[in-house]
PDB file of C-alpha atoms in Angstrom:
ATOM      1  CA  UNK H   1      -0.939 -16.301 -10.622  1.00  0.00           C
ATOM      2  CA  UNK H   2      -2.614 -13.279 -11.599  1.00  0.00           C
ATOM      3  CA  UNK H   3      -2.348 -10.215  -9.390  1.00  0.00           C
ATOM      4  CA  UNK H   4      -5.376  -8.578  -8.638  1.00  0.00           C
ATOM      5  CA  UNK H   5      -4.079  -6.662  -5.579  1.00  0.00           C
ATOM      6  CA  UNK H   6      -5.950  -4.821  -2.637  1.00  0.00           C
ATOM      7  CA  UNK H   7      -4.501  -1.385  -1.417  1.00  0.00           C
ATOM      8  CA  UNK H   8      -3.519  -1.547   2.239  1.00  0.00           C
ATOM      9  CA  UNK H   9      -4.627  -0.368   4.957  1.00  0.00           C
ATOM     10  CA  UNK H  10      -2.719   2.143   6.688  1.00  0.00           C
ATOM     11  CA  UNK H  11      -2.428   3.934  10.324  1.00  0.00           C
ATOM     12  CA  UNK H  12      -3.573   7.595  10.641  1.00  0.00           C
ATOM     13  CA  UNK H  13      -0.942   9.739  12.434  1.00  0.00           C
ATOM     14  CA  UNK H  14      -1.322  12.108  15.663  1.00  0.00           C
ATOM     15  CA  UNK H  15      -1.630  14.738  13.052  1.00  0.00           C
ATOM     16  CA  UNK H  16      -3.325  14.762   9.487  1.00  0.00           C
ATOM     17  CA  UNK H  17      -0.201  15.783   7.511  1.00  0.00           C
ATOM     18  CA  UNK H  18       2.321  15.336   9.949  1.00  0.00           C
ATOM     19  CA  UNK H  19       6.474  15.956   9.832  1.00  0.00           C
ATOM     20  CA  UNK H  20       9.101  13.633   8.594  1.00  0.00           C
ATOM     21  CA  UNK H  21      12.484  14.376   6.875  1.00  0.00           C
ATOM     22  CA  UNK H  22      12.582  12.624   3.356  1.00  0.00           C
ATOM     23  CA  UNK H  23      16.106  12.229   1.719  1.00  0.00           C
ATOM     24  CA  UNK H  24      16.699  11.956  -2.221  1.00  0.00           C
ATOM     25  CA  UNK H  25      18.320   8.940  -3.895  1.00  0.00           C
ATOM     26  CA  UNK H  26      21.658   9.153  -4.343  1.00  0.00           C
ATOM     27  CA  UNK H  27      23.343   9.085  -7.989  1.00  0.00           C
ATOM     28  CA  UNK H  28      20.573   7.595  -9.464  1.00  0.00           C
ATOM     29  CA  UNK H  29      19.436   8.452 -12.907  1.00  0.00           C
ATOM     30  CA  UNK H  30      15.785   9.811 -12.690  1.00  0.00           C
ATOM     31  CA  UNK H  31      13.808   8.181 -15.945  1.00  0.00           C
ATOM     32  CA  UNK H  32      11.904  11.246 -16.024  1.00  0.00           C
ATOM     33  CA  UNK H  33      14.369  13.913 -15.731  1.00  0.00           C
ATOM     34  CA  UNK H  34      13.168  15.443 -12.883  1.00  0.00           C
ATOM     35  CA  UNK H  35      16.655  15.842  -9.894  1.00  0.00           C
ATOM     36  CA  UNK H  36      16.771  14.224  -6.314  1.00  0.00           C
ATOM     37  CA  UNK H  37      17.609  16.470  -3.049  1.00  0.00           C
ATOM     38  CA  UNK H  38      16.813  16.767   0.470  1.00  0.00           C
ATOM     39  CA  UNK H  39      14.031  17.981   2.368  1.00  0.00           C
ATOM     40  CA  UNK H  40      12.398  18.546   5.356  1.00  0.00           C
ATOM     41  CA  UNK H  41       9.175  19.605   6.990  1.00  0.00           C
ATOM     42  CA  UNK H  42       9.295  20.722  10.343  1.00  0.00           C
ATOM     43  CA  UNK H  43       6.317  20.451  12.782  1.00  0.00           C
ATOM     44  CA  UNK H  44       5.049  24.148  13.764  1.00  0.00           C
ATOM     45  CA  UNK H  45       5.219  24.155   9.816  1.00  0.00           C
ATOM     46  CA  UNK H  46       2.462  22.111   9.697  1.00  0.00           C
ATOM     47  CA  UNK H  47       1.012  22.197  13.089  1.00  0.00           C
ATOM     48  CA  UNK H  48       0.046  26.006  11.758  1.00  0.00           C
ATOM     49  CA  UNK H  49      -2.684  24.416   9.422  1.00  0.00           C
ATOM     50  CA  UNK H  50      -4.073  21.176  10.644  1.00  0.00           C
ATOM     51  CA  UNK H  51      -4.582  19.394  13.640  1.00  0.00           C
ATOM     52  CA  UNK H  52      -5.991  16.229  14.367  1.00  0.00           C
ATOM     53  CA  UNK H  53      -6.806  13.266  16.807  1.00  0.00           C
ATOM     54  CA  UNK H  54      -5.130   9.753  16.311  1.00  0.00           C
ATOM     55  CA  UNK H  55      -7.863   7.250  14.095  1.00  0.00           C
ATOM     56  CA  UNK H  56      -8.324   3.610  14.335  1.00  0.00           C
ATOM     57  CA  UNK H  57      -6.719   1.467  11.301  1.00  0.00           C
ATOM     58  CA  UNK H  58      -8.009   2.360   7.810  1.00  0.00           C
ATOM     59  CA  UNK H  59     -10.157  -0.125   6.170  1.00  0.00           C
ATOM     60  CA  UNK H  60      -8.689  -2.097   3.277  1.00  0.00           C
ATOM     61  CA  UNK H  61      -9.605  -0.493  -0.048  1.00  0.00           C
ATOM     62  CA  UNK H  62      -9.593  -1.860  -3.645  1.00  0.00           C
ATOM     63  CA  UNK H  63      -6.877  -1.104  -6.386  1.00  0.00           C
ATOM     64  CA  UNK H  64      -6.556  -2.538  -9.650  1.00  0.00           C
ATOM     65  CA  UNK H  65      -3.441  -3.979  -9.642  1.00  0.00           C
ATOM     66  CA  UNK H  66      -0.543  -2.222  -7.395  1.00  0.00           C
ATOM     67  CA  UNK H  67      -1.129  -1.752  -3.767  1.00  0.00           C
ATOM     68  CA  UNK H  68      -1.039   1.808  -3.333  1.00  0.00           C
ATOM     69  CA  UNK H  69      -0.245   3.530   0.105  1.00  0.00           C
ATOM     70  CA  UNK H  70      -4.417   4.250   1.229  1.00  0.00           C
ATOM     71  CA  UNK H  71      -3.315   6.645   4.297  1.00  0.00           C
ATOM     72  CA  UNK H  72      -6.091   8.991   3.759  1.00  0.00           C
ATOM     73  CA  UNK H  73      -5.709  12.338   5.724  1.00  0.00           C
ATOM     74  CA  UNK H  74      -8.564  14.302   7.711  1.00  0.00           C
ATOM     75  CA  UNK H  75      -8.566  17.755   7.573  1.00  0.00           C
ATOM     76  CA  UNK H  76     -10.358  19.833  10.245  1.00  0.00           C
ATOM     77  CA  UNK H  77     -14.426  19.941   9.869  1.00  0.00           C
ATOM     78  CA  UNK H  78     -14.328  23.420  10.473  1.00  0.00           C
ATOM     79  CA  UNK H  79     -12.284  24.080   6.925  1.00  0.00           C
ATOM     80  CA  UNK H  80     -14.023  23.690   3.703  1.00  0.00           C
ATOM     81  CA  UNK H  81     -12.706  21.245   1.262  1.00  0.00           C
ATOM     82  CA  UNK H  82     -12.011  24.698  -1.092  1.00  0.00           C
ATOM     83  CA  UNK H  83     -10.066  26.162   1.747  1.00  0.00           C
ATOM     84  CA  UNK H  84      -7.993  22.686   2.334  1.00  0.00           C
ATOM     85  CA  UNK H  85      -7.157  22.266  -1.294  1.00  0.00           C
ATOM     86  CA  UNK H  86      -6.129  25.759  -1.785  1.00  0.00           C
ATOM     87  CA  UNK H  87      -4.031  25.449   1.212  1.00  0.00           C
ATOM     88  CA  UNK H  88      -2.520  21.966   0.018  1.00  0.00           C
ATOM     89  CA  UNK H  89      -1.515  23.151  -3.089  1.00  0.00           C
ATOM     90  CA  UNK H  90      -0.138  26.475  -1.797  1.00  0.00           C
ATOM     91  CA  UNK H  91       2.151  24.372  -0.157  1.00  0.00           C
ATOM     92  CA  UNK H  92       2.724  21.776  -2.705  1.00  0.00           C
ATOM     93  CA  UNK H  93       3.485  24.520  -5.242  1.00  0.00           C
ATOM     94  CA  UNK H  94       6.281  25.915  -2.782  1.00  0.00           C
ATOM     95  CA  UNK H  95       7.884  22.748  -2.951  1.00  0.00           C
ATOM     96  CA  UNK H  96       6.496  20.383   0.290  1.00  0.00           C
ATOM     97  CA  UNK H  97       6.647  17.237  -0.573  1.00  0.00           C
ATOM     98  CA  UNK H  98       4.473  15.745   2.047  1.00  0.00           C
ATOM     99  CA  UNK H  99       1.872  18.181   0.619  1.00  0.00           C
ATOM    100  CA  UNK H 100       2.729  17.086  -2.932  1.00  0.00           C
ATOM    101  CA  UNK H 101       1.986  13.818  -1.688  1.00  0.00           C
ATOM    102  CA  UNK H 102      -1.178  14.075   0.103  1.00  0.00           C
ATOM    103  CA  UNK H 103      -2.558  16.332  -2.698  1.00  0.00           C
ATOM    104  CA  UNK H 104      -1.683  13.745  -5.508  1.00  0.00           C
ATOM    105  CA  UNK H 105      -3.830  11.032  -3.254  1.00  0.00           C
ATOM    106  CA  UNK H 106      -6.509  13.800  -3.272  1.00  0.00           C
ATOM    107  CA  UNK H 107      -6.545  13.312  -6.704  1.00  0.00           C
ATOM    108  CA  UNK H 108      -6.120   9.864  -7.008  1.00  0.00           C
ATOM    109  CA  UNK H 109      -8.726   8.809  -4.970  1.00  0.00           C
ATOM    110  CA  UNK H 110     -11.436  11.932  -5.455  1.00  0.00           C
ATOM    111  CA  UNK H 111     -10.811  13.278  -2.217  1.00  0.00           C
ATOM    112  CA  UNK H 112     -12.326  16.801  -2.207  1.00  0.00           C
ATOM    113  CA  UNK H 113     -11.557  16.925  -5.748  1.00  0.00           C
ATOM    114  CA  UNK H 114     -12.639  15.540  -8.719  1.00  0.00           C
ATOM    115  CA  UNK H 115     -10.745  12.640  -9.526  1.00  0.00           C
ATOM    116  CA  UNK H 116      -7.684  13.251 -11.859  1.00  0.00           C
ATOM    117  CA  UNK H 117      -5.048  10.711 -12.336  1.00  0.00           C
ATOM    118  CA  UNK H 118      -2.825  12.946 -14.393  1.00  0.00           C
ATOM    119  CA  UNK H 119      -2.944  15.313 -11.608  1.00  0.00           C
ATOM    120  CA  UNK H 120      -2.198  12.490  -9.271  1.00  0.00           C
ATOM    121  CA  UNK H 121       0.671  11.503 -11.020  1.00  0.00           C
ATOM    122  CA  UNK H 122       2.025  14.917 -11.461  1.00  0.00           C
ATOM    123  CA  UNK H 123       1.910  15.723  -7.168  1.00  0.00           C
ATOM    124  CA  UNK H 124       3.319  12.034  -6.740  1.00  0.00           C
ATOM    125  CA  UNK H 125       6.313  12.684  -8.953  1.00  0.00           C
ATOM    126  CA  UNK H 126       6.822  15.950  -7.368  1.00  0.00           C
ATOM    127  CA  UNK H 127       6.943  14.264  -3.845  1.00  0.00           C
ATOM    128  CA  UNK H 128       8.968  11.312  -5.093  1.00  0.00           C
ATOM    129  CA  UNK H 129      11.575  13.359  -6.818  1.00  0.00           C
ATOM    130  CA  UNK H 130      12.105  14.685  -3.672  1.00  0.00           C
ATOM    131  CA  UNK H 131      12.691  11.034  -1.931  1.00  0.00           C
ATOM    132  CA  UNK H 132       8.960  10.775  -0.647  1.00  0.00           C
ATOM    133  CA  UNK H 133       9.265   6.865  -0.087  1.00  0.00           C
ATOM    134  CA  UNK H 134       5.272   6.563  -0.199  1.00  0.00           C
ATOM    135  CA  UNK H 135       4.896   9.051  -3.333  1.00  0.00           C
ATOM    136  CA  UNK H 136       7.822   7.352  -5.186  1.00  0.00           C
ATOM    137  CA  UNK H 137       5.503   3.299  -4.155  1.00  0.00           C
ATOM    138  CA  UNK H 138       1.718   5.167  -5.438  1.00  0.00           C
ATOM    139  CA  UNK H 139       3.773   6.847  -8.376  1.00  0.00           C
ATOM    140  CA  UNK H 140       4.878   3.140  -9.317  1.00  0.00           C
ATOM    141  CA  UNK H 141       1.614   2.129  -8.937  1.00  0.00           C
ATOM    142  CA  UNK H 142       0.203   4.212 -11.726  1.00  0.00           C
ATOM    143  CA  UNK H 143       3.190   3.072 -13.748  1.00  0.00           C
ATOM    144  CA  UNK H 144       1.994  -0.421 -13.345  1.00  0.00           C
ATOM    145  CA  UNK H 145      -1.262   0.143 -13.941  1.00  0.00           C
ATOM    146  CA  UNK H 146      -1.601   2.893 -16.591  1.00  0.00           C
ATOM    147  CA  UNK H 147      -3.287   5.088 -14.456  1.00  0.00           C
ATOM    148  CA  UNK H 148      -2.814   8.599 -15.860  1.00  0.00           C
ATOM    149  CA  UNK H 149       0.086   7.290 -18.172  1.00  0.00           C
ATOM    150  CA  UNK H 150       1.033   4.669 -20.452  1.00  0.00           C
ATOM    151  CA  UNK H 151       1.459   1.465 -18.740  1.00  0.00           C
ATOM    152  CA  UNK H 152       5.360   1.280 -18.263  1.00  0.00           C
ATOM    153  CA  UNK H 153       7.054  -1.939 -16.727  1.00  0.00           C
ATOM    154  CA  UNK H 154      10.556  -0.402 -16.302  1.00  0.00           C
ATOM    155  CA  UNK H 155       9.293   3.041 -15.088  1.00  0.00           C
ATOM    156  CA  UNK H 156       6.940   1.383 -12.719  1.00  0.00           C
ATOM    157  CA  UNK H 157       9.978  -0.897 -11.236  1.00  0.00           C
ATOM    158  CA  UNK H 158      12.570   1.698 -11.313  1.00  0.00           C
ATOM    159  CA  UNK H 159       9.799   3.798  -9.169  1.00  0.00           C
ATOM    160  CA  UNK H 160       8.898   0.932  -6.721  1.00  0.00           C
ATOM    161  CA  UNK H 161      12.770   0.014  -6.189  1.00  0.00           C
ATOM    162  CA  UNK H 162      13.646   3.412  -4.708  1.00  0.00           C
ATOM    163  CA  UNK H 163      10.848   3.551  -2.237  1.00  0.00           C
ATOM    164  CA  UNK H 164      11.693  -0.133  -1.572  1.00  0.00           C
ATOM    165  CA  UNK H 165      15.937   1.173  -1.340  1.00  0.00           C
ATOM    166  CA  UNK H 166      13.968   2.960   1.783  1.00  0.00           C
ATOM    167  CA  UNK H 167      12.025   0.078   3.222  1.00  0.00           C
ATOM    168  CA  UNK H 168       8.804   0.902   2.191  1.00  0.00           C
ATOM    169  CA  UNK H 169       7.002  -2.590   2.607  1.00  0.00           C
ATOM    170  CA  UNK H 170       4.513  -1.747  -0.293  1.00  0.00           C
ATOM    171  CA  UNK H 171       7.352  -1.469  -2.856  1.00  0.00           C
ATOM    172  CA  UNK H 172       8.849  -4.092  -1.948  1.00  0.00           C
ATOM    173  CA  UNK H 173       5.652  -6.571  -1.998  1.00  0.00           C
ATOM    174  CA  UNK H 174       4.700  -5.044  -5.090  1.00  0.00           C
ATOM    175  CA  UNK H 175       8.300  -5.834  -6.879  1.00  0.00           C
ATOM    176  CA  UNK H 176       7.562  -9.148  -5.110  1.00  0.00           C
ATOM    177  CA  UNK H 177       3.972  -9.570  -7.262  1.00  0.00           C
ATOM    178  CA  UNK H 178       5.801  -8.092 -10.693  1.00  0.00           C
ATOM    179  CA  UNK H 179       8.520 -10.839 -10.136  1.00  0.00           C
ATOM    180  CA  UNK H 180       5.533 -13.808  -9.787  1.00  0.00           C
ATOM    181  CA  UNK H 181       3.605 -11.611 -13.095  1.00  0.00           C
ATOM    182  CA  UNK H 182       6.326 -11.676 -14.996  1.00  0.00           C
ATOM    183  CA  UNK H 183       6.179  -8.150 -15.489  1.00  0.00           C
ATOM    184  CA  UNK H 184      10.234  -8.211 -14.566  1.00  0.00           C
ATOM    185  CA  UNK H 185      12.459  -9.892 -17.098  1.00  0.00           C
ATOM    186  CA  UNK H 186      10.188 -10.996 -19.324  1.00  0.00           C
ATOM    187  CA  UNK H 187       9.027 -14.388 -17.458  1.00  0.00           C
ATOM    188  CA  UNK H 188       7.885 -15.416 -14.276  1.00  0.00           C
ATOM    189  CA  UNK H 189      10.195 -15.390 -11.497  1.00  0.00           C
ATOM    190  CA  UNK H 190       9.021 -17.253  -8.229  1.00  0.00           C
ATOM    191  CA  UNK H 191      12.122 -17.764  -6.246  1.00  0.00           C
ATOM    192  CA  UNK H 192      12.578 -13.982  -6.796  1.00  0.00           C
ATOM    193  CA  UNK H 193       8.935 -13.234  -5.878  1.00  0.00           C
ATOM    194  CA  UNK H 194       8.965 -15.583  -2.749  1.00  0.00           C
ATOM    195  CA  UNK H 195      12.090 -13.309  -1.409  1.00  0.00           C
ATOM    196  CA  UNK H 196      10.557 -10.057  -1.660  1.00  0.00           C
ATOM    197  CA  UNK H 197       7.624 -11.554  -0.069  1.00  0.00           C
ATOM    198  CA  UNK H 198       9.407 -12.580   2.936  1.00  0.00           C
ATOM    199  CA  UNK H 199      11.749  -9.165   3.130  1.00  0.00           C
ATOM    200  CA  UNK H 200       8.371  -7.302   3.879  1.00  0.00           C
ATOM    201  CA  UNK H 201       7.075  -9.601   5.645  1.00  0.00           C
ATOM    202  CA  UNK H 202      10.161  -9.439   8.287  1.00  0.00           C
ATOM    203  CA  UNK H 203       9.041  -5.620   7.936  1.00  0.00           C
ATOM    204  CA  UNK H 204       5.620  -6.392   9.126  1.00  0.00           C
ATOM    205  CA  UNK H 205       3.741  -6.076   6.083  1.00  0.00           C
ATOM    206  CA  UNK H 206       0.332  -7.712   6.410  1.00  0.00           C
ATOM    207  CA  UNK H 207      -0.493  -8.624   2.814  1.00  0.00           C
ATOM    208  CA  UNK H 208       3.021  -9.932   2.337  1.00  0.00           C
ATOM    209  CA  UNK H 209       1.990 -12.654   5.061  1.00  0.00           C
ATOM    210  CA  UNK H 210      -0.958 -13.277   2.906  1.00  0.00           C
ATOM    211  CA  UNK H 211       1.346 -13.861   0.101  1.00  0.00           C
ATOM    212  CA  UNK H 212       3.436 -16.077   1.557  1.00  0.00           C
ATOM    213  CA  UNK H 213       0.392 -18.110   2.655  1.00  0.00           C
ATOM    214  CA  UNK H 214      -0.432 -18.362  -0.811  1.00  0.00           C
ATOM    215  CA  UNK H 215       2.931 -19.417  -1.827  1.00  0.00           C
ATOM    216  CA  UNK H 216       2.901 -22.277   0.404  1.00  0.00           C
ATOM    217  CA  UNK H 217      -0.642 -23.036  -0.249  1.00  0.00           C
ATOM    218  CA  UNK H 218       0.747 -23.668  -4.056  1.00  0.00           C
ATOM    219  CA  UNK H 219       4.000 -23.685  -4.499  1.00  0.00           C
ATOM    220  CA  UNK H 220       5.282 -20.467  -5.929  1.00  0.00           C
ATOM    221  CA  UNK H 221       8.651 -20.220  -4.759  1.00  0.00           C
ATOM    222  CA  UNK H 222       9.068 -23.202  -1.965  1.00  0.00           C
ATOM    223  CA  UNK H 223       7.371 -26.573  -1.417  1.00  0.00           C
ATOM    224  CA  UNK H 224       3.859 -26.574  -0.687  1.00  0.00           C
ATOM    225  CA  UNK H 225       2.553 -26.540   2.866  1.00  0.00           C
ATOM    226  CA  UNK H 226      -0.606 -26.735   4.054  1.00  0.00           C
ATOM    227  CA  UNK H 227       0.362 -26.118   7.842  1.00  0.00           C
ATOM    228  CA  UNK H 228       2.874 -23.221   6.584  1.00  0.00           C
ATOM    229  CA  UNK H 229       0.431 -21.716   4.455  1.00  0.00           C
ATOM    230  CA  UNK H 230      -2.179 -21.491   7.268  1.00  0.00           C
ATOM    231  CA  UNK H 231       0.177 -19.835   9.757  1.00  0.00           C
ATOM    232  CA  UNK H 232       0.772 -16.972   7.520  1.00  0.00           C
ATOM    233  CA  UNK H 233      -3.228 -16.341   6.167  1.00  0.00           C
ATOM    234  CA  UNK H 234      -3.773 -16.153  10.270  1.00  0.00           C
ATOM    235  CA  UNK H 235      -0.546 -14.015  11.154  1.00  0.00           C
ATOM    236  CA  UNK H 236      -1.563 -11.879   8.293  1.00  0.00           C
ATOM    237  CA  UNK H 237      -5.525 -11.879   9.807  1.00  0.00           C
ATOM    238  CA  UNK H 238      -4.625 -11.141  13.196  1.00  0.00           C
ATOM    239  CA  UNK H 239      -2.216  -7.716  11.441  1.00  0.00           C
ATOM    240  CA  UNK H 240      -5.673  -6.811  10.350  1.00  0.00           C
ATOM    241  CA  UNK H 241      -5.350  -7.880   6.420  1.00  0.00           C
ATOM    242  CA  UNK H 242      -9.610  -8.941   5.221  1.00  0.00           C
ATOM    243  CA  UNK H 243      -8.321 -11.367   2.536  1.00  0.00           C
ATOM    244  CA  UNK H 244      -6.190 -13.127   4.891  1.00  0.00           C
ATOM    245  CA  UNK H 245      -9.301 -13.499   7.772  1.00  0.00           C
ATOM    246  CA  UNK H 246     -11.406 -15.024   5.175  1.00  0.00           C
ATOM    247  CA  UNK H 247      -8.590 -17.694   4.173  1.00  0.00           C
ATOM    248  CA  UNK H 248      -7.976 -17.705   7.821  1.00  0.00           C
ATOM    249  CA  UNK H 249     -11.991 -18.850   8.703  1.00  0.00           C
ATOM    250  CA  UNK H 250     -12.094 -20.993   5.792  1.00  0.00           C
ATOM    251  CA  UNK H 251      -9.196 -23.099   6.527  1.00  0.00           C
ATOM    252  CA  UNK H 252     -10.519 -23.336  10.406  1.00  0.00           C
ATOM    253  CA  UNK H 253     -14.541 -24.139   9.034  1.00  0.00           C
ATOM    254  CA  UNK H 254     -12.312 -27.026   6.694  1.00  0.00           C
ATOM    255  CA  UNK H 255      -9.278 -28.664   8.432  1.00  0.00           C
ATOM    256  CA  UNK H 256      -7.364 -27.121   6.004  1.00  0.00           C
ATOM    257  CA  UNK H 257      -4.339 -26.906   7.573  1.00  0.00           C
ATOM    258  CA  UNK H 258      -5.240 -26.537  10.854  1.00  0.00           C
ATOM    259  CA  UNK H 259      -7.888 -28.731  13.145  1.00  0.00           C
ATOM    260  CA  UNK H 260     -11.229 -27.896  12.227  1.00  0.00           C
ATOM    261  CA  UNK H 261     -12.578 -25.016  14.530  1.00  0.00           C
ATOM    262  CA  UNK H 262     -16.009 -23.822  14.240  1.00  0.00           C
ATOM    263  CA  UNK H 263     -15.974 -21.200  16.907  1.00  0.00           C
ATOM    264  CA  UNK H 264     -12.728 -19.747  15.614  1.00  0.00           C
ATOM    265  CA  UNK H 265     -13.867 -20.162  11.878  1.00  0.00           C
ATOM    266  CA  UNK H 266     -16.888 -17.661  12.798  1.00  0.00           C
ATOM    267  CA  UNK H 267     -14.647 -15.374  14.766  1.00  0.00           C
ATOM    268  CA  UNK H 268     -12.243 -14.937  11.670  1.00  0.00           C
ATOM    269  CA  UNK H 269     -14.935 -15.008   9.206  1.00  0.00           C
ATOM    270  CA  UNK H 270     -16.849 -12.423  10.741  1.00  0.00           C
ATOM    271  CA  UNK H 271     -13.614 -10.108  10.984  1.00  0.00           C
ATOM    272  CA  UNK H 272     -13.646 -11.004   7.417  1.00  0.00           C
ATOM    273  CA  UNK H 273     -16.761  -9.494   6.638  1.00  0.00           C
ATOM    274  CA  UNK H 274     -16.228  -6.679   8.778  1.00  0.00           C
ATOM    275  CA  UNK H 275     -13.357  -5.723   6.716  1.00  0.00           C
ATOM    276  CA  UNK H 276     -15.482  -5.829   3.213  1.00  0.00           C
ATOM    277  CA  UNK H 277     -15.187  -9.771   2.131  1.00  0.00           C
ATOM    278  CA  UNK H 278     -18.432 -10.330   1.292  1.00  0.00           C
ATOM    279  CA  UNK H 279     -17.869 -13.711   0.391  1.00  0.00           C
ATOM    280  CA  UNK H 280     -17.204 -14.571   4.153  1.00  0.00           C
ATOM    281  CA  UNK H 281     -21.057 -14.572   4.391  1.00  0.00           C
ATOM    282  CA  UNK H 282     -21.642 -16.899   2.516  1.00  0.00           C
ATOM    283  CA  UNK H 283     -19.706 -19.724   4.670  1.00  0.00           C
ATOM    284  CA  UNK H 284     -21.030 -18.033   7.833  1.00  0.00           C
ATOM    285  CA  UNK H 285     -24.132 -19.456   6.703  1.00  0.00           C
ATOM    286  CA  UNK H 286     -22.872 -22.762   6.930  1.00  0.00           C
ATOM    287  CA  UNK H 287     -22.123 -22.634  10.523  1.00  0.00           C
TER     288      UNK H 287
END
């Protein structure tokens, strides 16, 4: 099957660009020369320039191929995009990686600043050197797409696999989708792809439950199941995935799956289209 993957929503924190510690990799070779360490923010550090208020979930963006971490960060209305850039990069340039970070998805998405991939990949690297789990995932990304760079297989997995070594559920479902591309060893690997799949799911990764409906729905990696497949379109729906409410409706407006439910096939459908699948709409119509 070919991957045509959504970016993920993600939740916005109590503060913008808040504090974590992010540890290096340890004794691995860097493909791009650059060395691993440790580093920390600490909150006053960046308590001192933003603030914020917690946000509902982020709405479910497109990509065009890896899912890329889409946590987006506010800055305060009362500072001009100039002023937050400057300040972003001041800090990236003294070596914050969660700055590096947020400033190369500034770039990659055109986030008060013209959109620049090769800038994006440059911050992301930065971060990710420095064991940013969701810089080294987006950096992988690129890889996998050519976004800023020569499409590269082995740089994108190498990439993904430390910021999956980590947990990251969007590494790991995206080694999951190389695995069913065949982008990884040369052919197709479903029994591979259906584990990965699961090991975010077990993480709580929404669009890994869509993938594992899809499995089942199929047959990539296990037996097909219709009743399978439909629990894990709605456990990735009710997570908040848009993909997996339309599947979700459908399967209730069909019997597919599941006894045929009009009331809950509008319900799901019209989260659906709420969440940008347009194509809910249509089978709305029919109800």
């Amino acid at each position: 099957m070919k991957k045509i993957i959504a970016a993920v929503a993600a939740f916005a924190l109590a503060l913008p660009f808040f504090a974590q510690s992010f540890v290096g990799p340890n004794g691995v070779p860097n493909p791009n020369g650059g060395e691993s360490y440790s580093f920390s923010v600490t909150f006053d550090e960046v308590k001192e320039f933003f603030s914020g208020k917690n946000k509902e979930p982020a709405q479910v963006e497109s990509a065009p191929r890896g899912k890329s971490d889409s946590e987006i960060k506010e800055l305060p209305p009362e500072m001009s995009d100039a002023a937050a850039v400057d300040e972003m990069t001041r800090l990236a340039q003294n070596g914050n990686a969660n700055f590096q970070y947020n400033l190369g998805r500034c770039y990659d998405k055109g986030i008060k600043v013209a959109q620049d991939y090769e800038q994006a990949l440059y911050w992301y690297q930065k971060a990710a050197e420095q064991g940013h789990d969701k810089a080294a995932n987006n950096l992988g990304c690129m890889y996998l797409d050519g976004r800023g760079v020569e499409q590269d297989y082995e740089k994108a997995a190498w990439w993904l696999e430390l910021s999956a070594q980590k947990n990251d559920t969007l590494a790991i479902l995206n080694l999951g989708c190389m695995y069913e591309d065949g982008n990884l060893g040369g052919s197709q690997n479903y029994d591979k792809a259906f584990e990965y799949y699961q090991r975010a799911d077990k993480l709580g990764c929404a669009p890994a439950a869509y993938e594992l409906g899809h499995c089942f729905e199929v047959g990539v990696g296990t037996k097909s199941n219709a009743k399978k497949a439909f629990s894990f379109y709605k456990k990735s729906a009710d997570a908040g995935y848009g993909p997996a409410a339309y599947e979700t409706g459908r399967r209730y407006l069909e019997g597919d799956g599941v006894k045929k439910d009009l009331k809950m096939a509008r319900k799901y459908l019209e989260i659906a289209v709420k969440k940008g699948e347009l194509k809910a709409a249509g089978l709305l119509g029919a109800l």
